[in-house]
Short mmCIF file of C-alpha atoms and ligand atoms in Angstrom, two decimals:
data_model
loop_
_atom_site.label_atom_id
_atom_site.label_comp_id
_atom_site.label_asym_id
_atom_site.label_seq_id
_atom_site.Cartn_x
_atom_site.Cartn_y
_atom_site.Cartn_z
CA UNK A 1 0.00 0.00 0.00
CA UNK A 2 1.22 3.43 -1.00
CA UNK A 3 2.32 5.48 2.01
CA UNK A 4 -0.16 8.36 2.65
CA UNK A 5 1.03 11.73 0.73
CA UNK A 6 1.96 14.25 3.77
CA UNK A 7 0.94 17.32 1.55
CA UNK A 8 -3.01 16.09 1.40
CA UNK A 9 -2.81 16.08 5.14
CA UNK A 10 -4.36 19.78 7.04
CA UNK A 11 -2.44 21.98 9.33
CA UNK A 12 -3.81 21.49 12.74
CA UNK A 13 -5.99 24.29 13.66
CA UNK A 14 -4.93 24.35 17.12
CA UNK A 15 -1.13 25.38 16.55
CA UNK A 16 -2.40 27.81 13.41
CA UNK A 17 -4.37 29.44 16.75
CA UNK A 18 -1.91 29.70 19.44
CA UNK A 19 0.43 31.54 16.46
CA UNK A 20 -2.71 33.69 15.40
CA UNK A 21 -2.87 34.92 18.67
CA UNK A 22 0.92 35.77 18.69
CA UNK A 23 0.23 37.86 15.32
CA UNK A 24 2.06 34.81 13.17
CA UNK A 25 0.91 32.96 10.09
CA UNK A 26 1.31 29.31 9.78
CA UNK A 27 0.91 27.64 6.45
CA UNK A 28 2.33 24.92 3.64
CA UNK A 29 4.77 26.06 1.41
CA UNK A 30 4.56 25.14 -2.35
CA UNK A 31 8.03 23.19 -3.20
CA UNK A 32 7.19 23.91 -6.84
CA UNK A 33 6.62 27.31 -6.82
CA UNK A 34 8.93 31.01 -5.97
CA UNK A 35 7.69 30.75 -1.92
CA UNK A 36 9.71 27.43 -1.53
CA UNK A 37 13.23 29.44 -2.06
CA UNK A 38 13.04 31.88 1.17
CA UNK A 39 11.65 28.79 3.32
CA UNK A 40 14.56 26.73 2.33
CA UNK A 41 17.26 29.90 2.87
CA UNK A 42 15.30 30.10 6.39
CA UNK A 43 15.98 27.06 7.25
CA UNK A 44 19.78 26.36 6.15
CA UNK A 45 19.98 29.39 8.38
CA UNK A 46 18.41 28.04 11.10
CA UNK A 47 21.07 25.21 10.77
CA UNK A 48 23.76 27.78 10.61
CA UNK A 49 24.85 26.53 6.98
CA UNK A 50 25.82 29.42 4.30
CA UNK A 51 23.08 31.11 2.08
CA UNK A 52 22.04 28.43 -1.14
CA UNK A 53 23.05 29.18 -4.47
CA UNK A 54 20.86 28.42 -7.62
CA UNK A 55 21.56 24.92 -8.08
CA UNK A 56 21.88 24.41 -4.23
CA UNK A 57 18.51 25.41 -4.15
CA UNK A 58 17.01 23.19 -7.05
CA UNK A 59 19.17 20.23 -5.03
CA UNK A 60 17.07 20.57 -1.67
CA UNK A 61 13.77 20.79 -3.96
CA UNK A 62 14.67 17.58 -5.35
CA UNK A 63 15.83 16.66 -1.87
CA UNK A 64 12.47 17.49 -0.05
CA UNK A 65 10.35 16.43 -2.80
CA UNK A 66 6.72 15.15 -1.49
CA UNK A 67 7.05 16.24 1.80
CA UNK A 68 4.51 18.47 3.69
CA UNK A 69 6.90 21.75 4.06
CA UNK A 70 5.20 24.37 6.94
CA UNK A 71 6.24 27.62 7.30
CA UNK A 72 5.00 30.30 9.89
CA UNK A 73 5.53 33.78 8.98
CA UNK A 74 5.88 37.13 10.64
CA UNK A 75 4.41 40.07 8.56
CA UNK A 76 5.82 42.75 10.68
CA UNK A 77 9.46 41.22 9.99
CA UNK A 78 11.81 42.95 7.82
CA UNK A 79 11.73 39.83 5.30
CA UNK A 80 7.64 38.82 5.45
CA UNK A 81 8.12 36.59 2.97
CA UNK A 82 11.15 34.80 4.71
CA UNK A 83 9.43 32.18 7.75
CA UNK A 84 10.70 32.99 11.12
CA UNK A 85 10.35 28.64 11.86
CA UNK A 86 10.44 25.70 9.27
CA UNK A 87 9.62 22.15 9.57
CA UNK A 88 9.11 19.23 7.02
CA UNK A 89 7.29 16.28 7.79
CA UNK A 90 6.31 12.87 5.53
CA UNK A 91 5.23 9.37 5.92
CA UNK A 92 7.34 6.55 5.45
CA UNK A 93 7.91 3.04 6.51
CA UNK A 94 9.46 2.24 9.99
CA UNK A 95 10.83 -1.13 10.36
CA UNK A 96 9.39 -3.30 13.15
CA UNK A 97 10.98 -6.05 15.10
CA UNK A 98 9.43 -8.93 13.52
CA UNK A 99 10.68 -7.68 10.11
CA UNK A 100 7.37 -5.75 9.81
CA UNK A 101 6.32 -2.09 9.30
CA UNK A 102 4.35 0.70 10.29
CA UNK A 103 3.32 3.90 8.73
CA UNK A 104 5.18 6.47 10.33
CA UNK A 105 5.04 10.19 10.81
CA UNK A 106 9.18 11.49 9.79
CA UNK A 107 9.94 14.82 11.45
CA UNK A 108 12.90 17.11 9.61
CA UNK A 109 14.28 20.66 9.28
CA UNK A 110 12.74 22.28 12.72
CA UNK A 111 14.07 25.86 12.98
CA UNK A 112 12.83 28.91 14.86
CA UNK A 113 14.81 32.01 13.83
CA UNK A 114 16.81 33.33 16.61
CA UNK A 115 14.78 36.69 16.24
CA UNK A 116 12.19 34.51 17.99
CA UNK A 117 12.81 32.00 20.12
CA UNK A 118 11.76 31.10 23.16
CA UNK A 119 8.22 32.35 22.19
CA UNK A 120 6.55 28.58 22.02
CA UNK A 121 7.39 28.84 18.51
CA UNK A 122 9.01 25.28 18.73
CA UNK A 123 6.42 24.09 20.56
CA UNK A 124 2.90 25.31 18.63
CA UNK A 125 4.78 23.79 15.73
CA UNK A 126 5.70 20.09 17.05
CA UNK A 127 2.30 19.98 18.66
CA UNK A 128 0.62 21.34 15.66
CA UNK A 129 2.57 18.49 13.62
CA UNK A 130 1.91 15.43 16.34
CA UNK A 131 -2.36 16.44 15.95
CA UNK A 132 -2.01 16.43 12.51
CA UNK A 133 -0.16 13.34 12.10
CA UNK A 134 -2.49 11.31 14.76
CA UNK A 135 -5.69 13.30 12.96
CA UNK A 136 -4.39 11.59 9.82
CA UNK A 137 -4.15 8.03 11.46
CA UNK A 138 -0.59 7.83 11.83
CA UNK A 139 0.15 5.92 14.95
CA UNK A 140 4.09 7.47 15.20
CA UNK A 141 6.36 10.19 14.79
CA UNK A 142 9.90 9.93 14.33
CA UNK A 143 12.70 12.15 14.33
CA UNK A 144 16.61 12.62 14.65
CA UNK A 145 18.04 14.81 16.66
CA UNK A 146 21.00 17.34 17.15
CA UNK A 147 19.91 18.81 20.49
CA UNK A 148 19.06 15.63 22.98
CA UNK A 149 17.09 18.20 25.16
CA UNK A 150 14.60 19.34 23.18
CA UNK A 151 12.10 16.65 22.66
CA UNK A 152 11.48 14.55 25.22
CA UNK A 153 8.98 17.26 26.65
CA UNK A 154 6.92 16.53 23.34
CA UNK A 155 6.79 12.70 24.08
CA UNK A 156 10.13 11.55 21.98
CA UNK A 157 12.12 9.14 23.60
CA UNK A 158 15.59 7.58 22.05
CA UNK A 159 14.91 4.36 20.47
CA UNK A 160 17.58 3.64 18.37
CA UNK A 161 21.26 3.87 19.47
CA UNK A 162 23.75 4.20 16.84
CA UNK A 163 27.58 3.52 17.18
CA UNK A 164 30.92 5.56 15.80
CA UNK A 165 34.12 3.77 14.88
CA UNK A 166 37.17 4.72 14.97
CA UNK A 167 40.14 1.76 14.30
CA UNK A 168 43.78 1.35 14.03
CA UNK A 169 44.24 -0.57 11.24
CA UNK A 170 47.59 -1.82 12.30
CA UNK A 171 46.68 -3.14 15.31
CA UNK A 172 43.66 -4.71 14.60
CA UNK A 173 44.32 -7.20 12.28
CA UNK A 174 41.44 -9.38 9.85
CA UNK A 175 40.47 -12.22 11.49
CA UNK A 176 37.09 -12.53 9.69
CA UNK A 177 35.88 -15.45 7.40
CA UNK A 178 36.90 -14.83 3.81
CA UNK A 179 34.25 -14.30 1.49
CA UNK A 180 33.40 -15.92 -1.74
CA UNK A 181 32.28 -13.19 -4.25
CA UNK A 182 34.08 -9.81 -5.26
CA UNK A 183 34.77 -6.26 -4.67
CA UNK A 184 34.65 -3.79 -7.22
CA UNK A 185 35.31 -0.03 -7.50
CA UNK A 186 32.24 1.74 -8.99
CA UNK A 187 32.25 5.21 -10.29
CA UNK A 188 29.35 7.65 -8.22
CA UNK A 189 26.39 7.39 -10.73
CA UNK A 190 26.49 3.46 -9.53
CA UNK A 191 27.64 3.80 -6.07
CA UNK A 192 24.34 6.06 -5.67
CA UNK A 193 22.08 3.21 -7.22
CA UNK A 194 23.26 0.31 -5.36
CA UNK A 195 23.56 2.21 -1.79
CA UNK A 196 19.53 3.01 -2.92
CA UNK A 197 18.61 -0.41 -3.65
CA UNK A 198 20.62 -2.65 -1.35
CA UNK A 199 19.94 -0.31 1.55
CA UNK A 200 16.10 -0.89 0.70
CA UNK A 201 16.44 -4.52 0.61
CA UNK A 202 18.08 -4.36 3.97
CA UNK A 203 15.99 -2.28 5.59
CA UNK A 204 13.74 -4.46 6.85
CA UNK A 205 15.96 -6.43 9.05
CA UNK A 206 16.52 -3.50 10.77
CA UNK A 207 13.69 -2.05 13.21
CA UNK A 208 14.03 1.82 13.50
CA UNK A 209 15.43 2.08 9.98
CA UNK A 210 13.15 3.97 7.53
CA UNK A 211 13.62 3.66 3.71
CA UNK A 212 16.48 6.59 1.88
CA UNK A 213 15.54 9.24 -0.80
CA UNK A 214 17.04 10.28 -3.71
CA UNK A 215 18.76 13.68 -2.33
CA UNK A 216 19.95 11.78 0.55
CA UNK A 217 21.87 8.84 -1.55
CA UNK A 218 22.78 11.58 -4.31
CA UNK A 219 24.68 13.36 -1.09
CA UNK A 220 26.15 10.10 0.01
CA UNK A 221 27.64 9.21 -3.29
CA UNK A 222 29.03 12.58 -3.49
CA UNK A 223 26.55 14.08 -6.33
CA UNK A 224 24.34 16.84 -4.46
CA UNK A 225 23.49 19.60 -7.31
CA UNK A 226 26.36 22.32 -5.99
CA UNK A 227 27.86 20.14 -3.36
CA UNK A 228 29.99 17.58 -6.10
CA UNK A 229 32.19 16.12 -4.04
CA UNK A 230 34.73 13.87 -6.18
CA UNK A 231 36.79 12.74 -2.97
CA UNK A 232 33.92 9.79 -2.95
CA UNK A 233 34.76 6.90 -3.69
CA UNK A 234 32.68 3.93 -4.20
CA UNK A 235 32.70 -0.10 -4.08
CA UNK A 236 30.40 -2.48 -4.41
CA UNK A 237 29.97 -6.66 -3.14
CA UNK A 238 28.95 -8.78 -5.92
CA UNK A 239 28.31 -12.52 -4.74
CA UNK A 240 29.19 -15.33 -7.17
CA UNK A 241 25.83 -15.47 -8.77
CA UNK A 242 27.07 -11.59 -10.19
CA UNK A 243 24.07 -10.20 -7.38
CA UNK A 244 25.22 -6.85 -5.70
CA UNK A 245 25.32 -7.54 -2.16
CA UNK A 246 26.64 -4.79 -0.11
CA UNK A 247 27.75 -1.00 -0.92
CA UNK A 248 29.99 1.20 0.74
CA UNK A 249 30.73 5.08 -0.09
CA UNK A 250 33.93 6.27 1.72
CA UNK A 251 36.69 8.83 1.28
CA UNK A 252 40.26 8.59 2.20
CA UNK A 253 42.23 11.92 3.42
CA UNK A 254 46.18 12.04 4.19
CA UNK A 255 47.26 13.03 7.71
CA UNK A 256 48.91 16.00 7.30
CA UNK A 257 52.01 15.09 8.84
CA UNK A 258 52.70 11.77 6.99
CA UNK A 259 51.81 10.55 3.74
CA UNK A 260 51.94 7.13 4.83
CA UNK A 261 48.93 7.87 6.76
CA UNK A 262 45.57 8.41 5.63
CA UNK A 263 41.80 8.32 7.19
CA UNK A 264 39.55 6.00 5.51
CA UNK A 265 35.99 7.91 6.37
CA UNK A 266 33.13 5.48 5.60
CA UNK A 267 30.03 7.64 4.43
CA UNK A 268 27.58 4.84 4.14
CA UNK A 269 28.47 0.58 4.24
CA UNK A 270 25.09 -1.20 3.79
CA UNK A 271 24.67 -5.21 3.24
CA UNK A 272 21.99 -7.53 2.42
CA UNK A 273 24.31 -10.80 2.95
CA UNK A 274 26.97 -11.51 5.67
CA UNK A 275 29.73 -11.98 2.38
CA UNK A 276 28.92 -8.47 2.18
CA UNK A 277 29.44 -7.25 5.63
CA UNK A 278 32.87 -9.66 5.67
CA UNK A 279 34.35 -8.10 2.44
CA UNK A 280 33.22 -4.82 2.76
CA UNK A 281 35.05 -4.38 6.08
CA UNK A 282 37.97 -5.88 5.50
CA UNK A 283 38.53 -3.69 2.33
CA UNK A 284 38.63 -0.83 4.33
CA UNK A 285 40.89 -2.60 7.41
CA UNK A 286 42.98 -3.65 4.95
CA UNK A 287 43.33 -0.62 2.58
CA UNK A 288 47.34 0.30 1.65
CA UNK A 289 48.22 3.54 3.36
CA UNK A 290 45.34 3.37 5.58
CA UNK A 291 45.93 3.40 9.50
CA UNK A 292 42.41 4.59 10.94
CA UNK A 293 39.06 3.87 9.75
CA UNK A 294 36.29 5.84 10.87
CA UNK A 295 32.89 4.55 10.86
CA UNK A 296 29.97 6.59 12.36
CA UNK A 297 26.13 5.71 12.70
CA UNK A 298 27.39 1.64 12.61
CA UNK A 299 24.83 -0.73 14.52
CA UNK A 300 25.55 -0.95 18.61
CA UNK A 301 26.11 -4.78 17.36
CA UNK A 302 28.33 -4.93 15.16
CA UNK A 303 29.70 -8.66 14.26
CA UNK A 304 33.18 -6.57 13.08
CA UNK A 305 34.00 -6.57 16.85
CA UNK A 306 34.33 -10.47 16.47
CA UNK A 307 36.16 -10.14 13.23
CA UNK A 308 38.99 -8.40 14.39
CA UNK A 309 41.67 -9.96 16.92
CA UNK A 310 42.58 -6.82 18.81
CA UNK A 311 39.02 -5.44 19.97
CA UNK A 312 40.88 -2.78 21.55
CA UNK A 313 41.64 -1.05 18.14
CA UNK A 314 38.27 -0.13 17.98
CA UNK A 315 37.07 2.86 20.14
CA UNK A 316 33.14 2.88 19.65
CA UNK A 317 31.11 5.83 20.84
CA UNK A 318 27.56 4.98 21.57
CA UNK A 319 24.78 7.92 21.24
CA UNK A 320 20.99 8.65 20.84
CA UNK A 321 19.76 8.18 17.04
CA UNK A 322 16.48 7.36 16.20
CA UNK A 323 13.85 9.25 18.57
CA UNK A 324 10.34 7.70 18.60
CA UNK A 325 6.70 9.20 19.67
CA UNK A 326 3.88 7.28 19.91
CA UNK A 327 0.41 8.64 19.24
CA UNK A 328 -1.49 5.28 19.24
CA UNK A 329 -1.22 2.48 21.84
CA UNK A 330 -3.16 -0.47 20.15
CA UNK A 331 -2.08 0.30 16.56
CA UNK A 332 1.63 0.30 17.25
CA UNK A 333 1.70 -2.24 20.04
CA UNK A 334 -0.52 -5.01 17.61
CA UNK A 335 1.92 -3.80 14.43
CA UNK A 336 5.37 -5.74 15.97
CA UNK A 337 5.89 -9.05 16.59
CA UNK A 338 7.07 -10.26 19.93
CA UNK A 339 9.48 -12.89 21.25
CA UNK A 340 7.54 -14.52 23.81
CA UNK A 341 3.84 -14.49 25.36
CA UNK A 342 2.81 -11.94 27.54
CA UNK A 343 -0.11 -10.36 29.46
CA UNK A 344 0.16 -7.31 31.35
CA UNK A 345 -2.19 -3.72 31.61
CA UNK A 346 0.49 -1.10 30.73
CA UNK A 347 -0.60 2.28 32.50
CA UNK A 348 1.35 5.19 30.71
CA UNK A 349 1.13 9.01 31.18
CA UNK A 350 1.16 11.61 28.09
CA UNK A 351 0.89 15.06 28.78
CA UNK A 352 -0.40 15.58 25.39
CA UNK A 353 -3.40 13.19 25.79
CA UNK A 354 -2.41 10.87 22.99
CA UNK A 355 -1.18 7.35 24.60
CA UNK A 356 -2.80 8.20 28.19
CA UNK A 357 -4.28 5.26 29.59
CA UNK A 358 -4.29 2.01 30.72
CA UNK A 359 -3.58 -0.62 28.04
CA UNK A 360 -4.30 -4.07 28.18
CA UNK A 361 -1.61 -6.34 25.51
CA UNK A 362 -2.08 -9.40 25.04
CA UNK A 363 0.80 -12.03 23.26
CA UNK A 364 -0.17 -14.94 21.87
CA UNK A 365 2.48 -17.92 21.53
CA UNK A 366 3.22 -17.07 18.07
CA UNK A 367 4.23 -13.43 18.74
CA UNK A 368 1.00 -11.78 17.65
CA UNK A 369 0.36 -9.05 19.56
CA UNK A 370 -3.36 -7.26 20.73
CA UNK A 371 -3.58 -4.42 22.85
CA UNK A 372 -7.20 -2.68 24.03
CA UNK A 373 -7.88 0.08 26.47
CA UNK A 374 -8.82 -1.60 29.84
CA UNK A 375 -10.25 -0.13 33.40
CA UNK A 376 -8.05 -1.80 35.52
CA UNK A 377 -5.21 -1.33 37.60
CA UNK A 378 -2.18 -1.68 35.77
CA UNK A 379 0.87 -4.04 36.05
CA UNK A 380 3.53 -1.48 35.21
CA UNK A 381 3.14 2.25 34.60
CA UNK A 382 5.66 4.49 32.61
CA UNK A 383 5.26 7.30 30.30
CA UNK A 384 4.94 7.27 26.98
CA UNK A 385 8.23 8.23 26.59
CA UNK A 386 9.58 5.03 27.89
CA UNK A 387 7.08 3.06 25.88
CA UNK A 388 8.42 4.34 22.89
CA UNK A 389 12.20 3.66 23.86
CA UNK A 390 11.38 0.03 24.31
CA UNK A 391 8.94 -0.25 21.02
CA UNK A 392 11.73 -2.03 19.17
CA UNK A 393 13.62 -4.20 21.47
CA UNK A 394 16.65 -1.97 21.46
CA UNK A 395 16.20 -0.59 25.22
CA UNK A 396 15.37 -3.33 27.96
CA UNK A 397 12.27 -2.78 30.07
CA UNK A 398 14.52 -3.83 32.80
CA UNK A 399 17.27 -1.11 32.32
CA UNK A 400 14.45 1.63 32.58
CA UNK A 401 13.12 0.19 35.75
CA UNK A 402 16.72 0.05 37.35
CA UNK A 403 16.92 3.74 36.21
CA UNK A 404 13.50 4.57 38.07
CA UNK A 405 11.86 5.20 34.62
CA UNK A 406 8.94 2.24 34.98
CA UNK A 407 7.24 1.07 37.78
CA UNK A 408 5.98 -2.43 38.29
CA UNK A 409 6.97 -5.96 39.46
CA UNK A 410 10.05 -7.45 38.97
CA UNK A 411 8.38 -10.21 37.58
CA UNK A 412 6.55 -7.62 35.22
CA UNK A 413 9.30 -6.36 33.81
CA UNK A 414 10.98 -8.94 33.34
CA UNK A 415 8.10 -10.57 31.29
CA UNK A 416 8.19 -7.32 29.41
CA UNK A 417 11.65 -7.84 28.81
CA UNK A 418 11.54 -11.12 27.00
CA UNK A 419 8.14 -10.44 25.17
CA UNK A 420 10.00 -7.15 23.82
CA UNK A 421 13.55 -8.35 22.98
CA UNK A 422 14.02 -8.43 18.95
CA UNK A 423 16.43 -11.42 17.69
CA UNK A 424 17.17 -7.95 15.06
CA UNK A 425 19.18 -5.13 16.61
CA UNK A 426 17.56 -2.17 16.17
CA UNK A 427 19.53 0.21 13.63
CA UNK A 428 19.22 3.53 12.23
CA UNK A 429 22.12 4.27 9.84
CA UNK A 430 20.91 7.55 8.26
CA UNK A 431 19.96 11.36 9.73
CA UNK A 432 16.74 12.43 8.98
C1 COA B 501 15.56 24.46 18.96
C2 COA B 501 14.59 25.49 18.46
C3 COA B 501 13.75 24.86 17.33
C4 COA B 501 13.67 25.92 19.61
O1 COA B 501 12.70 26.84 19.14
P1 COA B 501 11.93 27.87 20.15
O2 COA B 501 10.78 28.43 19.39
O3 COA B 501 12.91 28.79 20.73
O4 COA B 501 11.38 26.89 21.26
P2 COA B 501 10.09 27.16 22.20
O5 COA B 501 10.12 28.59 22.66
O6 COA B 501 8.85 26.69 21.56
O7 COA B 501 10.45 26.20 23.40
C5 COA B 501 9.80 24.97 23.59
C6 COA B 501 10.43 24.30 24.75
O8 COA B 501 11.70 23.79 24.37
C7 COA B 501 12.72 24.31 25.23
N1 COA B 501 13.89 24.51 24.37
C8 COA B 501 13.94 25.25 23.27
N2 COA B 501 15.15 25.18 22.72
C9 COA B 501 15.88 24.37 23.49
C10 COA B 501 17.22 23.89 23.44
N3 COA B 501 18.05 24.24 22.47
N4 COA B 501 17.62 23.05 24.41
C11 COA B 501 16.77 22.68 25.39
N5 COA B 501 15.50 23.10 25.49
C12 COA B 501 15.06 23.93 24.56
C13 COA B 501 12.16 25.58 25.79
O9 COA B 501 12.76 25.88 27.00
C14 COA B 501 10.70 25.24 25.93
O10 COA B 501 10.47 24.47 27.09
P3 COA B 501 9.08 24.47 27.88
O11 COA B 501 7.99 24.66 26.85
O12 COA B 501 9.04 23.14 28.52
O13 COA B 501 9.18 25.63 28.79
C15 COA B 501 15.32 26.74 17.91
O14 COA B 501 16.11 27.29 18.92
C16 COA B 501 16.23 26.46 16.71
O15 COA B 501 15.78 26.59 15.60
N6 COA B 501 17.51 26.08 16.91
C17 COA B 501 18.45 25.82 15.82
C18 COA B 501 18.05 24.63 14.96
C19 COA B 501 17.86 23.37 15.78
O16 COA B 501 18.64 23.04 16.65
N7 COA B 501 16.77 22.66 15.49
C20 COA B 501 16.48 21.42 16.15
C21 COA B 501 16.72 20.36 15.15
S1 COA B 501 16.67 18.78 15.88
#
């Protein structure tokens, strides 16, 4: 089923008047037309990146193409026709444990100008884009971040973790299984196609991913209109049946001091077979002239660890990635699949009305989950922040208890804990 088209869905009414009242305008801007040029300056701005040229521009049209762009605008401004806040939102799959999916509301591009913050700009807009998304049907939102501190009062919890690498080559040495098929260098145009489709084959397997765009694997392979960059290289797994298996878009820069010594910077390594993962690593651990390899936004599992004999080469940085909200219990609850049986009433809190309640979910012996609204007194309580962080088996029920974040039985939790646990580690490899 085609995802639903963002752009067909109405501004909520409720944000449009809280800004009203503050003498602002909130409304969609046309991609196609003039008015989409001073939203998108607004909001590079807001991300305190340099003013677009032409083709700059014409690259973040094609970038944000289909996606509901909102704008609010000050008329008493110097630049009315500039917005004072941007956001971009669409709907697109989000991979479930269970290697399942779930329409999902995606987030992007939130600025307030700083000639008006701290006004509740920020916040009319988010809760403006969470009614609309929920009045639409859409059980989630979704969102990366680059300030941990802002969301969580709007019901976004981390989800996802990701992981950056950094290695010594020299001292970590292959020890992986060799792999059967071959590597070879591809020029951009085909890097950019195979990162696209292998990346959407894999996706899947990997709750908390959500599918790529063009822009975003046209930036990857180096080939964003006015951003060419021809320091990308590209190469490519092809198994012995001549199937592409596994991409990987990196660039290699010399340490300044010595030649002998460059950084190979993986942009993007994505793998549909385990061949693929082997031979796509050890081409970069093993690249002449190469000592470190840097590798962020990897999986917190990564089977390299095991593929190396010095595991202390590797210095891995684990962060926040993938930030989940959900705005309907039963729908995303029954939508995963679980590892084990399990019946519990689940009491969470939402400030913003939209998961509050006491939840009944119910797990059959072949993972199918139901969950109903029930009047009883529940077995655990949280918020629906930690509800969210534990969606996709990536954060234990029982860490969150230990950190005073649910409340409940031991024996609750710990039912929780192996009903929720996903045999596929959560990952998130892209910023959205
Ligand atoms: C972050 C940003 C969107 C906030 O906009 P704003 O209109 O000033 O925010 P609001 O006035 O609506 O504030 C909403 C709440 O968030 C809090 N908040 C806002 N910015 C914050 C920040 N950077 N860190 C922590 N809390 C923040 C406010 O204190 C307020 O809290 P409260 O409602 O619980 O009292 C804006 O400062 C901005 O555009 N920054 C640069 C771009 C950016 O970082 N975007 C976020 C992308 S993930």
């Amino acid at each position: 089923m085609a995802p639903l088209d963002a752009q067909t869905v109405p501004l909520d009414p409720g944000a449009g008047g809280v800004l009203a009242a503050a003498g602002l305008r909130y409304r969609t801007v046309d991609i196609a037309t003039s008015d989409f040029v001073p939203f998108i300056k607004a909001a590079n701005r807001g991300f305190l990146g340099e003013e677009p040229n032409d083709e700059q521009i014409e690259g973040s049209r094609e970038r944000l193409a289909g996606r509901r762009l909102t704008g609010i605008f000050d008329a008493t401004s110097a630049e009315p026709a500039t917005p004072i806040a941007t956001v971009d939102s669409w709907v697109t799959d989000l991979s479930l444990p269970g290697r399942r999916t779930i329409p999902m509301w995606a987030i992007s591009g939130v600025t307030v100008s700083p000639t008006h913050r701290r006004k509740g700009v920020a916040r009319a807009m988010l809760e403006g884009e969470l009614r609309a998304a929920a009045g639409a049907g859409i059980a989630l939102a979704g969102l990366t971040v680059t300030e941990a501190t802002i969301y969580g009062r709007f019901g976004f919890a981390p989800a996802v973790s990701a992981a950056d690498w950094v290695i010594d080559t020299r001292r970590a040495r292959w020890v992986g299984p060799a792999a059967p098929g071959r590597v070879h260098a591809v020029d951009r145009e085909r890097l950019r196609s195979e990162l696209a489709s292998v990346h959407d084959r894999a996706r899947l397997a990997r709750p908390g991913d959500v599918p790529g765009w063009t822009g975003l694997w046209r930036r990857i392979a180096g080939l964003a209109p006015g951003n060419d960059d021809r320091k990308v290289r590209g190469v490519i797994y092809v198994d012995e049946s001549g199937a592409t298996r596994g991409a990987m878009a990196y660039t290699i820069g010399e340490e300044p001091a010595d030649f002998t010594r460059h950084d190979l910077a993986i942009a993007m390594l994505v793998t549909e077979s385990e061949d693929a993962y082997r031979s796509l690593w050890r081409f970069a651990l093993e690249h002449d002239l190469v000592s470190t390899v840097r590798a962020p936004l990897r999986s917190v599992d990564e089977p390299l660890r095991w593929m190396i004999e010095d595991q202390r080469a590797a210095t891995v940085t684990v962060s926040d990635h993938g930030w989940l909200r959900i705005l309907d219990v039963p729908a995303v609850l029954t939508a995963r699949a679980y590892s084990a049986p399990l019946s519990l009433a689940l009491g969470i809190t939402d400030d913003l009305g939209f998961a509050h309640g006491v939840w009944h979910l119910d797990v059959d012996d072949d993972g199918h989950g139901t969950a109903e609204p029930i009047d009883a007194v529940p077995d655990l309580t949280m918020t629906v922040r930690e509800l969210g962080s534990v969606l996709l088996g990536g954060v234990r029920p029982a860490t969150l208890r230990a950190a005073g974040r649910m409340q409940g039985s031991a024996d609750a939790v710990t039912a929780l804990d192996r009903s929720f646990a996903s045999v596929d580690t959560p990952y998130l490899s892209i910023w959205y």
